[in-house]
PDB file of C-alpha atoms in Angstrom:
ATOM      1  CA  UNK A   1      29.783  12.427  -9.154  1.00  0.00           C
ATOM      2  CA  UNK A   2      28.292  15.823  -8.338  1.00  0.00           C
ATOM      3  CA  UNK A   3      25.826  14.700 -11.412  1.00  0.00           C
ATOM      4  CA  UNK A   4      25.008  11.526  -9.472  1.00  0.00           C
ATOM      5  CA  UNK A   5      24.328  13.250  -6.399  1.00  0.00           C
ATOM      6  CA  UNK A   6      22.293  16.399  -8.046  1.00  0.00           C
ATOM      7  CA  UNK A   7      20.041  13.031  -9.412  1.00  0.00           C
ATOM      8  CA  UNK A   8      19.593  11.467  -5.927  1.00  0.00           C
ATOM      9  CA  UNK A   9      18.843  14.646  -4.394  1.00  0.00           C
ATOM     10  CA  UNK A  10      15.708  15.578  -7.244  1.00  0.00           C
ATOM     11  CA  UNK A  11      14.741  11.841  -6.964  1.00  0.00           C
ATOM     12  CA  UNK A  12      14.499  12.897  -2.874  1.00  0.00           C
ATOM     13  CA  UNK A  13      12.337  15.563  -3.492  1.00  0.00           C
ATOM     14  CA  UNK A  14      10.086  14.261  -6.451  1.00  0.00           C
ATOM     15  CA  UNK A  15       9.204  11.387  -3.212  1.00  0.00           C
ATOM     16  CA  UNK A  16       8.488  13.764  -0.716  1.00  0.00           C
ATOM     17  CA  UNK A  17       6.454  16.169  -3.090  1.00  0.00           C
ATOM     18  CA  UNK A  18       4.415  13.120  -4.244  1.00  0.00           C
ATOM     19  CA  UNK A  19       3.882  12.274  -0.475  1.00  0.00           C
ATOM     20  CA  UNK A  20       2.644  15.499   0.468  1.00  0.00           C
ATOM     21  CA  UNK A  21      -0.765  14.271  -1.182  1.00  0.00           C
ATOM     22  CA  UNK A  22      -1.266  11.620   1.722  1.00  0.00           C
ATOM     23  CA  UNK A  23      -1.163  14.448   4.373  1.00  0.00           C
ATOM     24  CA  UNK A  24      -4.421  15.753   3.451  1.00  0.00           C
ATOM     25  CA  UNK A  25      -6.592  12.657   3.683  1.00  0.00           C
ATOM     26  CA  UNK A  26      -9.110  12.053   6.367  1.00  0.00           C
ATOM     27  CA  UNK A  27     -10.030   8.717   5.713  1.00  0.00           C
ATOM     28  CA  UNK A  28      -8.161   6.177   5.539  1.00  0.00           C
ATOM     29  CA  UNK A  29      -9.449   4.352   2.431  1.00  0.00           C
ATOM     30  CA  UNK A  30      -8.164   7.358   1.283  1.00  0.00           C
ATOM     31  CA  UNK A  31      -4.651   6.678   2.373  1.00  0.00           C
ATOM     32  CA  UNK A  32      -4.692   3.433   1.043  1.00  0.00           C
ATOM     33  CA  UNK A  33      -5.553   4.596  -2.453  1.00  0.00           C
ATOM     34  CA  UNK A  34      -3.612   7.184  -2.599  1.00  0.00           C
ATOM     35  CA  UNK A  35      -0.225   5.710  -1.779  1.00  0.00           C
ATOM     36  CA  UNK A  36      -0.998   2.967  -3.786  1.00  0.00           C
ATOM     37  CA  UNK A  37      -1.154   5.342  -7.117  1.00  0.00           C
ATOM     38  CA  UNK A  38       2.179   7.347  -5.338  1.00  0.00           C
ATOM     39  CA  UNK A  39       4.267   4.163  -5.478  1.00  0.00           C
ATOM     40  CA  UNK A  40       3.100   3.017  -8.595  1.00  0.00           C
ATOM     41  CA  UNK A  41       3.864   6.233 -10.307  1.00  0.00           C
ATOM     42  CA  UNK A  42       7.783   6.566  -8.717  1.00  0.00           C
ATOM     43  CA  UNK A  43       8.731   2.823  -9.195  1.00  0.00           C
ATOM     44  CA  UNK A  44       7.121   3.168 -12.649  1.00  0.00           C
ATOM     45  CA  UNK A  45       5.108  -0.139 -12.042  1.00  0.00           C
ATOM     46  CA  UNK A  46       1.674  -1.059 -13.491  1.00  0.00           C
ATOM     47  CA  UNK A  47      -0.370  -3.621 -11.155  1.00  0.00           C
ATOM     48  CA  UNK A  48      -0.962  -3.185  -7.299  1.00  0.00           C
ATOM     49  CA  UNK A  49      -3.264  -4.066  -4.503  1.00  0.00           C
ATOM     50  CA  UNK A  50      -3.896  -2.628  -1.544  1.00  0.00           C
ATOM     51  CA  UNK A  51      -5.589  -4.870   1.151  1.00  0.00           C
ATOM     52  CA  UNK A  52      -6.810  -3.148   4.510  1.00  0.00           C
ATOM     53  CA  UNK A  53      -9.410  -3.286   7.837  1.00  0.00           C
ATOM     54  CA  UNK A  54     -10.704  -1.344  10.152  1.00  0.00           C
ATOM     55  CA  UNK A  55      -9.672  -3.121  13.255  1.00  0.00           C
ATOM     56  CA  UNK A  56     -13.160  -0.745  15.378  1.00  0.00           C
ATOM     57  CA  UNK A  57     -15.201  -1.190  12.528  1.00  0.00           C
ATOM     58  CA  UNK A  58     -16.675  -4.436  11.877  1.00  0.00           C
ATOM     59  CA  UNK A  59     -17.020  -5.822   8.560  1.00  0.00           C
ATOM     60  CA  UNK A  60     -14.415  -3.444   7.068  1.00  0.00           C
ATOM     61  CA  UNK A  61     -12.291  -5.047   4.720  1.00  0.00           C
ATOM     62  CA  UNK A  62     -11.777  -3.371   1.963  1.00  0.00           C
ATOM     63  CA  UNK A  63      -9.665  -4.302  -1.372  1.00  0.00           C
ATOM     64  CA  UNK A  64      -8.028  -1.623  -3.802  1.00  0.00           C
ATOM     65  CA  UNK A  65      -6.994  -2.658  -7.622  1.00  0.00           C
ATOM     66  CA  UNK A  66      -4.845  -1.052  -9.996  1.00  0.00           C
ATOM     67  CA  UNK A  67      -3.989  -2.160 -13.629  1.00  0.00           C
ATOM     68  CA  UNK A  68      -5.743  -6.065 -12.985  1.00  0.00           C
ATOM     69  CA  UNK A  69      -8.616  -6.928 -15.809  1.00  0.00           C
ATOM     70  CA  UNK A  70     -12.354  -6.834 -14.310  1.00  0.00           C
ATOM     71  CA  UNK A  71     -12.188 -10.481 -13.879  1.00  0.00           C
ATOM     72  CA  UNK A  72      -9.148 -10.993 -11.755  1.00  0.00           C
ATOM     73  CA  UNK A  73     -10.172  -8.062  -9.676  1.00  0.00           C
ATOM     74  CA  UNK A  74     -13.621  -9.196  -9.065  1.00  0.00           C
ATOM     75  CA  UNK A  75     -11.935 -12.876  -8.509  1.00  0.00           C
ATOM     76  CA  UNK A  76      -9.573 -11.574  -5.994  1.00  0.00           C
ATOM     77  CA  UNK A  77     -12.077  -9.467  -4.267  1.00  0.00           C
ATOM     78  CA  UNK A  78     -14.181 -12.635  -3.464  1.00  0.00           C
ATOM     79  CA  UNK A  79     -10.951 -14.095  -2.372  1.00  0.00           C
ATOM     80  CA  UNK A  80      -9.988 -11.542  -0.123  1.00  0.00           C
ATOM     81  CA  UNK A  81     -13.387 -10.429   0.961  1.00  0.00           C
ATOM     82  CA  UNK A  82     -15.528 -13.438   1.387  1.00  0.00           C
ATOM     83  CA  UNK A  83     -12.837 -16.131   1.286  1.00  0.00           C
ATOM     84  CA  UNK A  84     -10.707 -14.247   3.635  1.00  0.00           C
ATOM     85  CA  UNK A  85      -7.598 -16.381   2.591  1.00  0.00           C
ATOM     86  CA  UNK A  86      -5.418 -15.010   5.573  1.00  0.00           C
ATOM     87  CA  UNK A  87      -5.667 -12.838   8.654  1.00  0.00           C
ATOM     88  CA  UNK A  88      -4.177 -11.184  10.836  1.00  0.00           C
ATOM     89  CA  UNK A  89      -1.549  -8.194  11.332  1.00  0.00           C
ATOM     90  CA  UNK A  90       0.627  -7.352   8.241  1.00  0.00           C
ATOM     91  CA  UNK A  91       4.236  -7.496   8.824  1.00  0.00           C
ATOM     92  CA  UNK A  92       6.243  -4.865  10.029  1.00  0.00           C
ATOM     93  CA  UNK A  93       8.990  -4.726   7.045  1.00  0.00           C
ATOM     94  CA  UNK A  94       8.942  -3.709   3.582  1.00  0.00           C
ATOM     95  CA  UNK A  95      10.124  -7.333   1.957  1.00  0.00           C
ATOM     96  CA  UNK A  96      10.107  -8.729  -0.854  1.00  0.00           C
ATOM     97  CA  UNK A  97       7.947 -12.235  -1.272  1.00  0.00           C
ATOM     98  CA  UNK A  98       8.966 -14.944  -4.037  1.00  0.00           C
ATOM     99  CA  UNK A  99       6.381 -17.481  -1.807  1.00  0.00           C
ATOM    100  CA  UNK A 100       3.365 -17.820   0.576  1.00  0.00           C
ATOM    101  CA  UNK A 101       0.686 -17.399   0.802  1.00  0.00           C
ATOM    102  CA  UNK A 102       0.076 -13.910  -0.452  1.00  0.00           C
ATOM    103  CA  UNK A 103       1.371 -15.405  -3.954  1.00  0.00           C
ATOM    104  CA  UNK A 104      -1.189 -17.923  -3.410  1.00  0.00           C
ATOM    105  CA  UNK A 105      -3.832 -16.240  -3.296  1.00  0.00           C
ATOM    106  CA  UNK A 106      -3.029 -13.952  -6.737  1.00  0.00           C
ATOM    107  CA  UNK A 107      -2.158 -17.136  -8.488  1.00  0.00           C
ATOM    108  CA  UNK A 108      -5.729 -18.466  -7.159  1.00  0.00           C
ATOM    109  CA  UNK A 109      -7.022 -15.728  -8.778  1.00  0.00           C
ATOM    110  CA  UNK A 110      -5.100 -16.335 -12.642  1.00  0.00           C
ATOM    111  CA  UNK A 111      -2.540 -13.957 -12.240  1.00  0.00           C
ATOM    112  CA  UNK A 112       0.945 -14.822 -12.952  1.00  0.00           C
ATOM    113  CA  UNK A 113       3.032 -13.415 -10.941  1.00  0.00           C
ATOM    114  CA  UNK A 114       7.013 -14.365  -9.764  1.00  0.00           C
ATOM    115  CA  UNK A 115       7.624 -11.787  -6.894  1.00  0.00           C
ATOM    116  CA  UNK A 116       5.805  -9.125  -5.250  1.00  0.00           C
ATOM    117  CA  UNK A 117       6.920  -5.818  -3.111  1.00  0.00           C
ATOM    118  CA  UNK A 118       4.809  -5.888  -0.160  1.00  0.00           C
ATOM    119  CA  UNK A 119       4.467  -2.338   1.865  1.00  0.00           C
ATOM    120  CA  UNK A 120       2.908  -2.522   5.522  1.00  0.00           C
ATOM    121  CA  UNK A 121       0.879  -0.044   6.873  1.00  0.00           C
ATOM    122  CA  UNK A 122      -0.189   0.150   9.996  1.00  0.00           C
ATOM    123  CA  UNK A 123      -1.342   3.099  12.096  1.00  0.00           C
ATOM    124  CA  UNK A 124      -1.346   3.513  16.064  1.00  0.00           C
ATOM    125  CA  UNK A 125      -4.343   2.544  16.946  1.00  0.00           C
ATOM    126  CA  UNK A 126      -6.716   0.207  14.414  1.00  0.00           C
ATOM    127  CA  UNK A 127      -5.662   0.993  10.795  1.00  0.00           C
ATOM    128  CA  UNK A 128      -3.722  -2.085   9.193  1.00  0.00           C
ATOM    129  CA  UNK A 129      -3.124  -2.948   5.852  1.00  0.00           C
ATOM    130  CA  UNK A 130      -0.741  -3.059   2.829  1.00  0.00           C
ATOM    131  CA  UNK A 131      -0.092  -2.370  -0.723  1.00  0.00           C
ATOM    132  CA  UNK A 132       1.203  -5.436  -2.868  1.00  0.00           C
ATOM    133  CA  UNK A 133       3.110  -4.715  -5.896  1.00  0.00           C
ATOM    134  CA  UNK A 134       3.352  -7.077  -8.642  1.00  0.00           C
ATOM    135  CA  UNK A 135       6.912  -7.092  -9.853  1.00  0.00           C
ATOM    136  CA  UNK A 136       5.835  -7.678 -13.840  1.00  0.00           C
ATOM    137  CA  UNK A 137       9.130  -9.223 -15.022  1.00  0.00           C
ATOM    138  CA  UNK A 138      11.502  -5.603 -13.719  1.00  0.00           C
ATOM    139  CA  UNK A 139      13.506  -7.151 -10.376  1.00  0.00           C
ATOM    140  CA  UNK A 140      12.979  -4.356  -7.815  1.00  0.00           C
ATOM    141  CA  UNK A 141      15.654  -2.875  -6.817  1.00  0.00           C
ATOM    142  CA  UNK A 142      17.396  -1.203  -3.832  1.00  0.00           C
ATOM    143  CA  UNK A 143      16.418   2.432  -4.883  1.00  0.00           C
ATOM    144  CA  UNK A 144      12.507   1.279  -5.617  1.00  0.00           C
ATOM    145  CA  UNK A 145      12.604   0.225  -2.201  1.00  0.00           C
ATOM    146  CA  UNK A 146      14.077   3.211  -0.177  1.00  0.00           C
ATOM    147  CA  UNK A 147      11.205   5.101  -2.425  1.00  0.00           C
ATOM    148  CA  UNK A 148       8.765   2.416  -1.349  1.00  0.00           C
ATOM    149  CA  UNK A 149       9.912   3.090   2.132  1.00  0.00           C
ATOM    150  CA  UNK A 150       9.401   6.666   2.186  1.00  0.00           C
ATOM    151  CA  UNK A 151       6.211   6.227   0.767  1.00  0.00           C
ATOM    152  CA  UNK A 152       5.203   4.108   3.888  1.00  0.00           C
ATOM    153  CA  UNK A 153       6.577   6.161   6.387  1.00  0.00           C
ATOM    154  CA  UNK A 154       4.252   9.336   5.070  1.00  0.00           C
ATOM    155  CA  UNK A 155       0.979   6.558   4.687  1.00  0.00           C
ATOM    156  CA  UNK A 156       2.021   5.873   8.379  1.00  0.00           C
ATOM    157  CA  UNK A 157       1.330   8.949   8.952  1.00  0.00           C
ATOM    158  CA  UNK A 158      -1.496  10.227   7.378  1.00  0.00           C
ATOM    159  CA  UNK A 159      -2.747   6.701   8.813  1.00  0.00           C
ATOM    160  CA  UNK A 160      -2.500   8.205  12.290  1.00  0.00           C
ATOM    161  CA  UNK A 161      -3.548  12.066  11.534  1.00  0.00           C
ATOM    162  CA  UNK A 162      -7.097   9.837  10.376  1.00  0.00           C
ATOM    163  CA  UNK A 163      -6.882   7.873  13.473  1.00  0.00           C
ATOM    164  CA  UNK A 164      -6.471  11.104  15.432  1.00  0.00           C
ATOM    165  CA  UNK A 165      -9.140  13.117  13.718  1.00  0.00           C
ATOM    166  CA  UNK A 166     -12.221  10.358  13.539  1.00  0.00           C
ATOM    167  CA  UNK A 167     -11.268   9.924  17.411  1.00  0.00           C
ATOM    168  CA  UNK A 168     -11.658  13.627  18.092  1.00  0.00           C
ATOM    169  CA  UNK A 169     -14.597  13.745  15.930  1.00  0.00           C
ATOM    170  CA  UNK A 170     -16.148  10.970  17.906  1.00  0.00           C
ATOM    171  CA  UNK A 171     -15.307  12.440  21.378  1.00  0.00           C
ATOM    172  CA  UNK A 172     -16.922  15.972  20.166  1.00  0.00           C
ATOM    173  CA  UNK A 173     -20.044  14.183  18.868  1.00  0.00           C
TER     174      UNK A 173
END
């Protein structure tokens, strides 16, 4: 038991060292990309997206790929960047999605996937987005999403430290 327990508590800090990374980025692209590799890494998962906007900034939409070939990535990015399959604010749970249109719009795209962890992110003021990862025939499981979780909570915040600083940079300029 005091094994187990030694295990859970290393697993705790391997997360929040990994995290630490997202606390100095000042952009959030930046955020986005960098949490996406994070979570990859801890669940020990291959294929993610990360989807975002800039609320203030128009014509922001951005698109983030890791382990898709060059034509489903440039598929999806029409999809998501011309096509714009679906708007509007992400939701505000960690869940995981076996339907919808988020599925939709990978299998659109030729990629066959069965389930897919999707993180929200959303800052205070204008940053939204979230990373999707593709499940790639491993259920996830209750630990992979506390991880997941904690992962979010730090992209939260480094989300609204780059909120903060690009407003105080605009009021001193």
């Amino acid at each position: 038991t005091q094994n187990r327990e030694n295990e859970a508590l290393q697993g705790s800090v391997r997360v929040l060292e990994q995290c630490r990374g997202l606390m100095s980025c000042l952009e959030p692209g930046r955020v986005y990309s960098v949490a996406l590799d994070i979570v990859l890494e801890l669940l020990n998962r291959n294929q993610a997206i990360a989807v975002f906007q800039r609320e203030s900034v128009p014509m922001s939409d951005a698109v983030v790929f890791r382990g898709l070939g060059e034509s489903e990535s440039q598929r999806l990015r029409e999809l998501f960047l011309e096509e714009k399959p679906f708007s509007g604010q992400p939701s505000e749970q960690i869940e995981i999605v076996d339907s919808g249109a988020y599925l939709a719009v990978l299998r659109d795209a030729g990629i066959v996937v069965e389930r897919l962890l999707v993180i929200p992110l959303k800052g205070q003021r204008s940053e939204a987005g979230m990373l999707w990862l593709l499940e790639g025939g491993v259920p996830f499981d209750d630990a992979e999403i506390a991880q997941a979780n904690t992962v979010a909570s730090y992209a939260v915040t480094a989300l609204m430290n780059c909120e903060r600083y690009h407003h105080a940079k605009e009021r001193a300029f």
